[in-house]
Short mmCIF file of C-alpha atoms (C1' of nucleotides) in Angstrom, two decimals:
data_model
loop_
_atom_site.label_atom_id
_atom_site.label_comp_id
_atom_site.label_asym_id
_atom_site.label_seq_id
_atom_site.Cartn_x
_atom_site.Cartn_y
_atom_site.Cartn_z
CA MET A 1 5.45 -12.08 -51.72
CA GLU A 2 2.65 -14.59 -51.74
CA ASN A 3 3.97 -17.92 -52.10
CA GLU A 4 6.10 -17.92 -49.17
CA PRO A 5 5.22 -20.94 -46.81
CA PRO A 6 5.33 -19.48 -43.13
CA ALA A 7 8.66 -20.78 -42.70
CA PRO A 8 8.31 -24.04 -40.63
CA ARG A 9 10.64 -22.81 -38.08
CA PRO A 10 13.87 -22.85 -40.45
CA ARG A 11 16.32 -23.73 -37.87
CA ARG A 12 16.72 -21.24 -34.97
CA ARG A 13 20.53 -21.63 -34.87
CA THR A 14 21.63 -21.18 -31.16
CA PRO A 15 20.30 -18.32 -29.09
CA ALA A 16 21.98 -15.72 -30.88
CA GLY A 17 25.25 -13.61 -31.60
CA ALA A 18 25.64 -10.65 -29.38
CA ALA A 19 22.01 -9.93 -29.07
CA VAL A 20 21.49 -11.16 -25.50
CA LEU A 21 19.79 -9.53 -22.63
CA ARG A 22 22.30 -7.15 -21.08
CA GLU A 23 22.65 -7.80 -17.40
CA GLU A 24 23.27 -4.17 -16.69
CA VAL A 25 19.94 -3.07 -18.03
CA THR A 26 18.25 -5.96 -15.98
CA ASP A 27 20.18 -4.52 -12.79
CA ALA A 28 18.97 -1.03 -13.64
CA ILE A 29 15.44 -2.19 -13.83
CA ARG A 30 15.69 -4.21 -10.46
CA THR A 31 17.04 -0.91 -8.84
CA ALA A 32 14.40 1.13 -10.27
CA VAL A 33 11.67 -1.08 -8.99
CA PHE A 34 13.16 -1.03 -5.57
CA GLU A 35 13.24 2.64 -5.49
CA GLU A 36 9.71 3.14 -7.07
CA LEU A 37 8.61 0.55 -4.34
CA ALA A 38 9.95 2.91 -1.78
CA ALA A 39 8.47 6.02 -3.27
CA VAL A 40 4.93 5.00 -4.23
CA GLY A 41 4.31 1.63 -2.92
CA TYR A 42 3.33 -1.50 -4.71
CA GLY A 43 -0.21 -0.43 -5.34
CA ARG A 44 0.79 2.63 -7.38
CA LEU A 45 3.85 1.15 -8.96
CA SER A 46 3.74 1.24 -12.74
CA ILE A 47 5.95 -0.26 -15.29
CA GLU A 48 5.90 3.10 -17.12
CA ARG A 49 7.53 4.80 -14.08
CA VAL A 50 9.94 2.19 -13.65
CA ALA A 51 11.22 2.20 -17.09
CA ARG A 52 11.41 5.93 -17.15
CA ARG A 53 13.31 6.01 -13.63
CA ALA A 54 15.67 3.19 -15.06
CA GLY A 55 16.37 5.09 -18.26
CA VAL A 56 14.90 2.22 -20.22
CA GLY A 57 12.42 1.38 -22.89
CA LYS A 58 9.36 -0.18 -21.63
CA ALA A 59 9.99 -2.84 -24.11
CA ALA A 60 13.22 -3.73 -22.31
CA VAL A 61 11.18 -4.58 -19.14
CA TYR A 62 8.49 -6.56 -20.82
CA ARG A 63 11.12 -8.39 -22.52
CA ARG A 64 12.18 -9.76 -19.21
CA TRP A 65 9.01 -10.06 -17.06
CA PRO A 66 5.44 -10.46 -18.17
CA SER A 67 3.81 -8.11 -15.47
CA LYS A 68 4.30 -5.97 -12.33
CA LEU A 69 3.83 -9.07 -9.79
CA PRO A 70 6.84 -11.10 -11.23
CA ILE A 71 9.25 -8.09 -11.16
CA VAL A 72 8.39 -7.36 -7.65
CA LEU A 73 8.70 -10.97 -6.60
CA ASP A 74 12.21 -11.19 -8.21
CA VAL A 75 13.39 -8.04 -6.48
CA VAL A 76 11.95 -9.06 -3.02
CA SER A 77 13.45 -12.54 -3.38
CA ALA A 78 16.87 -11.06 -4.26
CA LEU A 79 16.75 -9.21 -1.00
CA ALA A 80 16.50 -12.51 0.86
CA VAL A 81 19.87 -13.47 -0.60
CA GLN A 82 22.18 -11.47 1.48
CA GLY A 83 21.06 -12.46 4.94
CA LEU A 84 22.02 -10.54 7.91
CA PRO A 85 25.14 -11.60 9.94
CA THR A 86 24.49 -13.80 12.93
CA PRO A 87 25.85 -12.23 16.00
CA ASP A 88 28.27 -14.57 18.04
CA THR A 89 29.74 -12.57 20.95
CA GLY A 90 29.87 -15.53 23.35
CA ALA A 91 26.98 -14.63 25.59
CA LEU A 92 23.26 -14.84 25.15
CA ARG A 93 22.56 -11.35 26.34
CA THR A 94 25.20 -9.66 24.28
CA ASP A 95 24.13 -11.77 21.16
CA VAL A 96 20.56 -10.65 21.61
CA ARG A 97 21.49 -7.02 22.27
CA ALA A 98 23.45 -6.97 19.06
CA LEU A 99 20.60 -8.50 17.12
CA LEU A 100 18.26 -6.08 18.17
CA GLU A 101 20.74 -3.26 17.45
CA LEU A 102 21.11 -4.60 14.01
CA THR A 103 17.40 -5.05 13.46
CA SER A 104 16.64 -1.49 14.54
CA ARG A 105 19.40 -0.18 12.26
CA VAL A 106 17.78 -1.96 9.28
CA MET A 107 14.40 -1.03 10.17
CA ARG A 108 15.48 2.65 10.31
CA HIS A 109 17.00 2.34 6.94
CA PRO A 110 14.60 4.97 4.89
CA MET A 111 14.18 2.65 2.03
CA VAL A 112 13.65 -0.42 4.09
CA ALA A 113 11.27 1.35 6.44
CA GLN A 114 9.29 2.28 3.42
CA ILE A 115 9.09 -0.95 1.60
CA ILE A 116 8.50 -3.59 4.42
CA PRO A 117 5.10 -2.10 5.75
CA ASP A 118 4.15 -1.89 2.04
CA LEU A 119 4.93 -5.45 1.32
CA MET A 120 3.29 -6.69 4.34
CA ALA A 121 0.24 -4.77 3.45
CA GLU A 122 0.44 -6.19 -0.06
CA ALA A 123 1.06 -9.67 1.39
CA ALA A 124 -2.39 -9.46 2.97
CA ARG A 125 -4.11 -9.60 -0.38
CA ASN A 126 -1.68 -11.40 -2.48
CA GLU A 127 -0.53 -15.11 -1.57
CA GLU A 128 2.62 -15.00 -3.79
CA ILE A 129 3.87 -11.77 -2.22
CA ALA A 130 3.11 -13.29 1.15
CA GLN A 131 5.22 -16.07 0.64
CA ALA A 132 8.16 -14.03 -0.83
CA VAL A 133 8.04 -11.84 2.01
CA GLN A 134 8.03 -14.45 4.48
CA ALA A 135 10.85 -16.27 2.82
CA ALA A 136 12.95 -13.13 2.53
CA ILE A 137 12.33 -11.76 6.14
CA ARG A 138 10.94 -14.37 8.60
CA ASP A 139 12.86 -17.39 7.32
CA SER A 140 16.22 -15.76 7.43
CA GLN A 141 15.26 -14.20 10.86
CA ARG A 142 14.28 -17.58 12.18
CA THR A 143 17.79 -19.00 10.92
CA ILE A 144 19.63 -16.31 12.86
CA ALA A 145 17.65 -16.90 16.00
CA GLU A 146 17.98 -20.59 15.76
CA ALA A 147 21.75 -20.12 15.76
CA VAL A 148 22.01 -17.58 18.65
CA ILE A 149 19.74 -20.10 20.63
CA ARG A 150 21.84 -22.99 19.62
CA ASN A 151 24.96 -21.49 20.81
CA ALA A 152 23.38 -20.38 24.17
CA VAL A 153 21.95 -23.83 24.80
CA ALA A 154 25.38 -25.30 23.99
CA ARG A 155 26.80 -22.84 26.58
CA GLY A 156 24.22 -23.84 29.20
CA GLU A 157 22.64 -20.59 29.19
CA LEU A 158 19.28 -21.77 28.12
CA PRO A 159 17.13 -24.88 28.50
CA ALA A 160 17.25 -27.14 25.24
CA ASP A 161 13.65 -26.34 24.52
CA ALA A 162 13.59 -22.56 24.45
CA ASP A 163 10.85 -21.27 22.38
CA ILE A 164 12.35 -19.97 18.95
CA ASP A 165 9.06 -18.72 17.65
CA LEU A 166 8.59 -16.43 20.45
CA ALA A 167 12.08 -15.37 20.37
CA VAL A 168 11.62 -14.27 16.88
CA ASP A 169 8.61 -12.42 17.43
CA LEU A 170 9.94 -10.67 20.62
CA ALA A 171 13.02 -9.63 18.62
CA SER A 172 11.24 -8.08 15.65
CA GLY A 173 7.72 -7.20 16.55
CA PRO A 174 8.08 -4.62 19.38
CA LEU A 175 10.75 -2.80 17.57
CA TYR A 176 8.77 -2.84 14.15
CA TRP A 177 5.78 -1.67 15.94
CA ARG A 178 7.40 1.34 17.62
CA LEU A 179 9.64 2.34 14.80
CA VAL A 180 6.82 2.27 12.21
CA LEU A 181 3.94 3.37 14.19
CA GLY A 182 5.47 5.70 16.40
CA ARG A 183 8.58 6.73 14.33
CA SER A 184 10.07 8.55 17.34
CA PRO A 185 13.69 7.66 18.35
CA LEU A 186 14.04 4.80 20.69
CA PRO A 187 13.94 5.79 24.41
CA LYS A 188 17.29 5.44 26.34
CA GLY A 189 17.22 2.09 27.94
CA TYR A 190 14.85 0.53 25.35
CA LEU A 191 17.07 -2.04 23.71
CA ASP A 192 18.40 -2.79 27.11
CA SER A 193 14.80 -3.35 28.73
CA LEU A 194 13.89 -5.33 25.42
CA THR A 195 17.01 -7.70 25.74
CA THR A 196 16.19 -8.37 29.11
CA ALA A 197 12.54 -9.25 28.22
CA ILE A 198 13.77 -11.59 25.54
CA THR A 199 16.40 -13.43 27.49
CA THR A 200 14.06 -13.85 30.55
CA ALA A 201 11.39 -15.06 28.26
CA LEU A 202 13.70 -17.64 26.75
CA GLY A 203 15.22 -18.76 30.03
CA ALA A 204 12.54 -18.53 32.42
CA LYS A 205 10.20 -20.51 30.38
CA GLU A 206 10.33 -23.73 32.18
CA SER A 207 11.01 -22.33 35.52
CA MET B 1 -26.56 39.00 -18.81
CA GLU B 2 -23.70 41.39 -18.70
CA ASN B 3 -24.27 43.82 -15.84
CA GLU B 4 -24.70 41.19 -13.17
CA PRO B 5 -22.33 41.95 -10.45
CA PRO B 6 -21.06 38.56 -9.26
CA ALA B 7 -23.63 38.73 -6.56
CA PRO B 8 -21.85 39.80 -3.34
CA ARG B 9 -23.58 37.07 -1.31
CA PRO B 10 -27.24 38.43 -1.67
CA ARG B 11 -28.28 37.15 1.64
CA ARG B 12 -27.96 33.34 1.80
CA ARG B 13 -30.74 33.08 4.34
CA THR B 14 -30.13 30.38 6.75
CA PRO B 15 -28.23 27.22 5.60
CA ALA B 16 -31.30 25.98 3.64
CA GLY B 17 -34.56 24.16 3.87
CA ALA B 18 -34.64 20.31 3.56
CA ALA B 19 -31.59 20.49 1.27
CA VAL B 20 -29.02 19.44 3.87
CA LEU B 21 -26.47 16.61 3.61
CA ARG B 22 -28.07 13.41 4.32
CA GLU B 23 -26.23 11.60 7.04
CA GLU B 24 -27.26 8.15 5.68
CA VAL B 25 -25.47 9.08 2.41
CA THR B 26 -22.36 10.14 4.41
CA ASP B 27 -22.33 6.83 6.20
CA ALA B 28 -22.70 4.89 3.18
CA ILE B 29 -19.71 6.58 1.74
CA ARG B 30 -17.64 6.14 4.90
CA THR B 31 -18.51 2.40 4.83
CA ALA B 32 -17.58 2.14 1.40
CA VAL B 33 -14.22 3.83 1.84
CA PHE B 34 -13.58 1.35 4.69
CA GLU B 35 -14.45 -1.70 2.54
CA GLU B 36 -12.67 -0.18 -0.42
CA LEU B 37 -9.51 0.53 1.61
CA ALA B 38 -9.56 -3.23 2.63
CA ALA B 39 -10.15 -4.44 -0.82
CA VAL B 40 -7.48 -2.53 -2.77
CA GLY B 41 -5.66 -0.38 -0.33
CA TYR B 42 -5.05 3.32 0.18
CA GLY B 43 -2.79 3.47 -2.96
CA ARG B 44 -5.47 2.14 -5.49
CA LEU B 45 -8.41 3.62 -3.66
CA SER B 46 -10.36 5.88 -6.09
CA ILE B 47 -13.30 8.26 -5.42
CA GLU B 48 -15.00 6.67 -8.36
CA ARG B 49 -15.06 3.27 -6.97
CA VAL B 50 -16.02 4.41 -3.56
CA ALA B 51 -19.07 6.29 -5.12
CA ARG B 52 -20.00 3.28 -7.11
CA ARG B 53 -19.68 0.85 -4.17
CA ALA B 54 -21.81 3.20 -1.99
CA GLY B 55 -24.43 3.57 -4.71
CA VAL B 56 -23.81 7.34 -4.67
CA GLY B 57 -23.07 9.91 -7.37
CA LYS B 58 -19.52 11.21 -7.17
CA ALA B 59 -20.91 14.70 -6.55
CA ALA B 60 -22.13 13.48 -3.27
CA VAL B 61 -18.73 12.47 -2.34
CA TYR B 62 -17.06 15.69 -3.54
CA ARG B 63 -19.74 17.73 -1.77
CA ARG B 64 -18.27 16.39 1.63
CA TRP B 65 -14.61 15.93 1.12
CA PRO B 66 -12.35 17.78 -1.43
CA SER B 67 -10.14 14.83 -2.07
CA LYS B 68 -9.12 11.26 -1.37
CA LEU B 69 -6.79 11.97 1.86
CA PRO B 70 -9.55 13.72 3.97
CA ILE B 71 -11.99 11.04 3.46
CA VAL B 72 -9.65 8.47 4.73
CA LEU B 73 -8.36 10.49 7.66
CA ASP B 74 -11.94 11.00 8.63
CA VAL B 75 -12.68 7.12 8.54
CA VAL B 76 -9.57 6.39 10.33
CA SER B 77 -10.18 8.87 13.05
CA ALA B 78 -13.80 7.64 13.32
CA LEU B 79 -12.09 4.14 14.10
CA ALA B 80 -10.50 5.62 17.10
CA VAL B 81 -13.65 6.63 18.83
CA GLN B 82 -15.01 3.27 19.86
CA GLY B 83 -11.93 2.30 21.95
CA LEU B 84 -11.22 -1.22 23.38
CA PRO B 85 -12.60 -2.11 26.62
CA THR B 86 -9.96 -2.13 29.27
CA PRO B 87 -9.62 -5.37 31.04
CA ASP B 88 -9.93 -5.30 34.86
CA THR B 89 -9.84 -8.86 36.18
CA GLY B 90 -8.19 -8.15 39.56
CA ALA B 91 -4.68 -9.57 38.66
CA LEU B 92 -1.92 -8.33 36.34
CA ARG B 93 -1.32 -11.76 34.64
CA THR B 94 -5.10 -12.14 33.84
CA ASP B 95 -5.46 -8.61 32.65
CA VAL B 96 -2.47 -8.87 30.16
CA ARG B 97 -3.83 -12.17 29.08
CA ALA B 98 -7.17 -10.85 28.43
CA LEU B 99 -5.49 -7.81 26.54
CA LEU B 100 -3.54 -10.08 24.48
CA GLU B 101 -6.71 -12.20 23.56
CA LEU B 102 -8.46 -9.34 22.62
CA THR B 103 -5.71 -7.85 20.64
CA SER B 104 -5.22 -10.98 18.76
CA ARG B 105 -8.66 -11.17 17.88
CA VAL B 106 -9.06 -7.66 16.60
CA MET B 107 -5.88 -8.31 14.57
CA ARG B 108 -7.42 -11.52 13.08
CA HIS B 109 -10.53 -9.55 11.86
CA PRO B 110 -10.35 -9.63 8.23
CA MET B 111 -11.02 -6.10 7.61
CA VAL B 112 -8.54 -4.78 10.26
CA ALA B 113 -5.84 -7.19 9.18
CA GLN B 114 -6.17 -5.78 5.80
CA ILE B 115 -6.31 -2.12 6.73
CA ILE B 116 -3.83 -1.74 9.42
CA PRO B 117 -0.74 -2.80 7.35
CA ASP B 118 -1.87 -0.55 4.62
CA LEU B 119 -2.22 2.47 6.77
CA MET B 120 0.98 1.73 8.44
CA ALA B 121 2.69 1.66 5.02
CA GLU B 122 1.02 4.78 3.94
CA ALA B 123 1.76 6.58 7.08
CA ALA B 124 5.41 6.03 6.11
CA ARG B 125 4.94 8.52 3.34
CA ASN B 126 2.25 10.72 4.65
CA GLU B 127 2.62 12.54 7.86
CA GLU B 128 -1.13 13.25 8.24
CA ILE B 129 -2.00 9.69 7.86
CA ALA B 130 0.77 8.79 10.33
CA GLN B 131 -0.66 11.16 13.01
CA ALA B 132 -4.28 9.77 12.43
CA VAL B 133 -3.05 6.29 12.65
CA GLN B 134 -1.04 7.06 15.75
CA ALA B 135 -3.92 8.67 17.37
CA ALA B 136 -6.22 5.77 16.51
CA ILE B 137 -4.09 2.97 17.42
CA ARG B 138 -1.13 3.84 19.55
CA ASP B 139 -2.80 6.58 21.80
CA SER B 140 -5.87 4.23 22.72
CA GLN B 141 -3.39 1.26 23.25
CA ARG B 142 -1.37 3.38 25.67
CA THR B 143 -4.54 4.51 27.63
CA ILE B 144 -5.46 0.93 28.15
CA ALA B 145 -1.97 -0.21 29.05
CA GLU B 146 -1.69 2.64 31.54
CA ALA B 147 -4.87 1.70 33.19
CA VAL B 148 -3.86 -1.89 33.42
CA ILE B 149 -0.48 -0.97 34.84
CA ARG B 150 -1.96 1.56 37.14
CA ASN B 151 -4.39 -1.15 38.69
CA ALA B 152 -1.39 -3.44 39.15
CA VAL B 153 0.76 -0.88 40.83
CA ALA B 154 -2.15 -0.03 43.19
CA ARG B 155 -2.38 -3.91 43.97
CA GLY B 156 1.21 -3.89 44.73
CA GLU B 157 1.97 -6.22 41.80
CA LEU B 158 4.30 -3.93 40.02
CA PRO B 159 6.75 -1.22 41.04
CA ALA B 160 5.49 2.37 40.37
CA ASP B 161 7.94 3.06 37.48
CA ALA B 162 6.97 0.19 35.23
CA ASP B 163 7.78 0.69 31.60
CA ILE B 164 4.58 1.52 29.83
CA ASP B 165 6.01 2.22 26.51
CA LEU B 166 7.85 -1.32 26.61
CA ALA B 167 4.55 -2.83 27.72
CA VAL B 168 2.60 -1.39 24.85
CA ASP B 169 5.02 -2.56 22.26
CA LEU B 170 5.30 -5.96 23.85
CA ALA B 171 1.62 -6.44 23.94
CA SER B 172 1.06 -5.64 20.19
CA GLY B 173 4.27 -6.00 18.35
CA PRO B 174 4.92 -9.82 18.55
CA LEU B 175 1.32 -10.36 17.85
CA TYR B 176 1.24 -8.22 14.86
CA TRP B 177 4.48 -9.38 13.47
CA ARG B 178 3.38 -13.10 13.71
CA LEU B 179 -0.09 -12.49 12.55
CA VAL B 180 0.64 -10.30 9.59
CA LEU B 181 3.87 -11.83 8.50
CA GLY B 182 3.24 -15.53 9.38
CA ARG B 183 -0.49 -15.59 9.09
CA SER B 184 -0.48 -19.08 10.69
CA PRO B 185 -2.68 -19.77 13.81
CA LEU B 186 -0.85 -18.88 17.04
CA PRO B 187 0.98 -22.02 18.69
CA LYS B 188 -0.59 -23.48 21.55
CA GLY B 189 1.00 -21.79 24.59
CA TYR B 190 2.04 -18.64 22.62
CA LEU B 191 -0.37 -16.25 24.43
CA ASP B 192 0.69 -17.82 27.90
CA SER B 193 4.35 -17.33 27.12
CA LEU B 194 3.89 -13.80 25.74
CA THR B 195 1.89 -13.07 29.00
CA THR B 196 4.71 -14.26 31.18
CA ALA B 197 7.26 -12.37 29.16
CA ILE B 198 5.24 -9.05 29.46
CA THR B 199 4.65 -9.36 33.14
CA THR B 200 8.17 -10.39 33.72
CA ALA B 201 9.55 -7.44 31.77
CA LEU B 202 7.38 -5.09 33.80
CA GLY B 203 8.05 -6.43 37.10
CA ALA B 204 11.66 -7.56 36.91
CA LYS B 205 12.56 -4.10 35.35
CA GLU B 206 14.24 -2.83 38.42
CA SER B 207 15.35 -5.92 40.13
"C1'" DA C 1 31.66 -8.54 -42.78
"C1'" DA C 2 27.30 -10.05 -41.66
"C1'" DC C 3 23.65 -11.50 -39.08
"C1'" DG C 4 20.13 -11.34 -35.27
"C1'" DG C 5 18.33 -9.63 -31.37
"C1'" DT C 6 18.52 -6.16 -27.85
"C1'" DT C 7 18.65 -1.10 -27.35
"C1'" DG C 8 16.07 3.52 -26.09
"C1'" DG C 9 12.38 5.79 -27.86
"C1'" DA C 10 7.93 7.07 -29.77
"C1'" DA C 11 3.44 5.99 -30.95
"C1'" DC C 12 -0.73 2.93 -30.77
"C1'" DG C 13 -5.72 2.04 -28.97
"C1'" DC C 14 -7.89 1.08 -24.83
"C1'" DA C 15 -9.05 1.55 -20.12
"C1'" DA C 16 -9.51 3.82 -15.51
"C1'" DC C 17 -9.85 7.95 -12.86
"C1'" DC C 18 -9.48 12.58 -12.06
"C1'" DG C 19 -12.39 16.80 -10.66
"C1'" DT C 20 -16.41 19.41 -12.85
"C1'" DT C 21 -20.64 20.34 -14.61
"C1'" DC C 22 -25.20 19.60 -15.88
"C1'" DC C 23 -29.40 17.23 -15.50
"C1'" DG C 24 -34.47 15.87 -13.58
"C1'" DT C 25 -36.07 13.94 -9.25
"C1'" DC C 26 -37.11 14.41 -4.59
"C1'" DG C 27 -37.61 15.84 0.32
"C1'" DT C 28 -37.97 18.99 3.94
"C1'" DC C 29 -37.67 23.28 6.33
"C1'" DA C 30 -39.98 27.83 6.50
"C1'" DT D 1 -47.03 24.90 -0.66
"C1'" DG D 2 -42.98 26.83 -2.52
"C1'" DA D 3 -38.17 27.12 -3.06
"C1'" DC D 4 -33.72 25.48 -1.97
"C1'" DG D 5 -30.37 22.27 -2.32
"C1'" DA D 6 -28.80 17.55 -2.04
"C1'" DC D 7 -29.87 13.18 -4.52
"C1'" DG D 8 -28.22 9.53 -8.48
"C1'" DG D 9 -26.68 9.59 -12.96
"C1'" DA D 10 -24.49 10.89 -17.06
"C1'" DA D 11 -21.21 13.29 -19.29
"C1'" DC D 12 -17.22 16.39 -20.09
"C1'" DG D 13 -11.81 16.89 -21.35
"C1'" DG D 14 -7.66 15.66 -19.41
"C1'" DT D 15 -4.14 12.49 -17.41
"C1'" DT D 16 -2.02 8.16 -16.64
"C1'" DG D 17 -0.90 3.54 -17.32
"C1'" DC D 18 -1.61 -0.43 -19.61
"C1'" DG D 19 0.54 -4.05 -23.23
"C1'" DT D 20 1.89 -4.01 -28.04
"C1'" DT D 21 4.16 -2.54 -32.10
"C1'" DC D 22 7.31 -0.25 -34.97
"C1'" DC D 23 11.94 2.11 -35.56
"C1'" DA D 24 16.90 3.12 -36.49
"C1'" DA D 25 21.09 2.20 -33.84
"C1'" DC D 26 24.13 -0.79 -31.72
"C1'" DC D 27 27.02 -4.62 -30.69
"C1'" DG D 28 29.36 -9.31 -30.20
"C1'" DT D 29 29.30 -13.92 -32.13
"C1'" DT D 30 30.40 -16.41 -35.96
#
DNA sequence: AACGGTTGGAACGCAACCGTTCCGTCGTCA
DNA sequence: TGACGACGGAACGGTTGCGTTCCAACCGTT
């Protein structure tokens, strides 16, 4: 027991036999992170609780991610994958209206309504989270807005230089502000008025 | 030492001599809470750190507030007191434009930019915070918007039934969404376009 | 059948806060 | 001027989370 040379990396064979990270465990952890994020927020999120919720040993978590931040980045990035469908109803107004309806439904989703504000708050103090959130939310939004506007331009409903940036902010900002801050149901004609405001802002830009 | 009846409040005299809570200490704590809130957020805010930052014993804190939540509610409510000035330039468009400029400046303020998202996130899981934030932000906003619109109606620039709710959301939502999520400087004509969108949405409502 | 690495679970020492209690000091009202 | 009570500071026991390290059990490739 004393003459063993510390084994100069004998030969590590291939990765392994059946001893490989089980995807189901990974998914369980990701789900637990998501739920925990909604329940207590990023600030209070702890690996210990995540593991407990996932029904998993802490070691299983640390085997995959070195710390809290990478896990959250992973989960957030995963959200971006399944983007929202792009409405294509044949007319700008109905496209915008459909988009608003979809957006308001997503923002009302209990889990989303908890997580997004939390991530935005954390993004203000963490550049990596900021980029992940931006990629997951804003970029996908912009893609949708671009498509809707491109279609409208092709139909001659909008001038070619419609302001996409403003459109994106008008389509999400007011809804977010109202739903998160007020948390009251939207007034009756709210989405219609907002639709008018957006289409007018886009079309009347050059007039 | 055994026959002492637990002192039926002998007579407590008046409050006290010079042993009264010192306002400067209270202020120091409030300031520390505010800074700590910006630095680490509500979730991670600890009485211990607040006391340390304020240069104060923990006891001084607990002498004033029983726990974390009341302190924060206190500080948040205090923010509502000094409301923003109401622009009154003599025309709707310039009023709105001034309001947007003011709003964007406030939202850019480093401390505010950190705290508001954080409070909104916490409001999603805490009804008391939600009400405090709503009172501090939304109500004061609405007051300003009402004044601006009332003036415009009096000048005949707007119909009497202009949609105040929508106006409030349009004036804050897009700016917030862009500044917090994008954190890039506003594009050149952004405030102008937004001004147009808002005034149009208000005036064109019934047309 | 054997190997190797993952599995859930328990425990480690360490650190941060919790809310409370006890100091000796200090300032001010009565 | 005396007494009351807040002051900063230190310490209390208890809880929680950290990141690591063991363990026996399991399982799929070879």
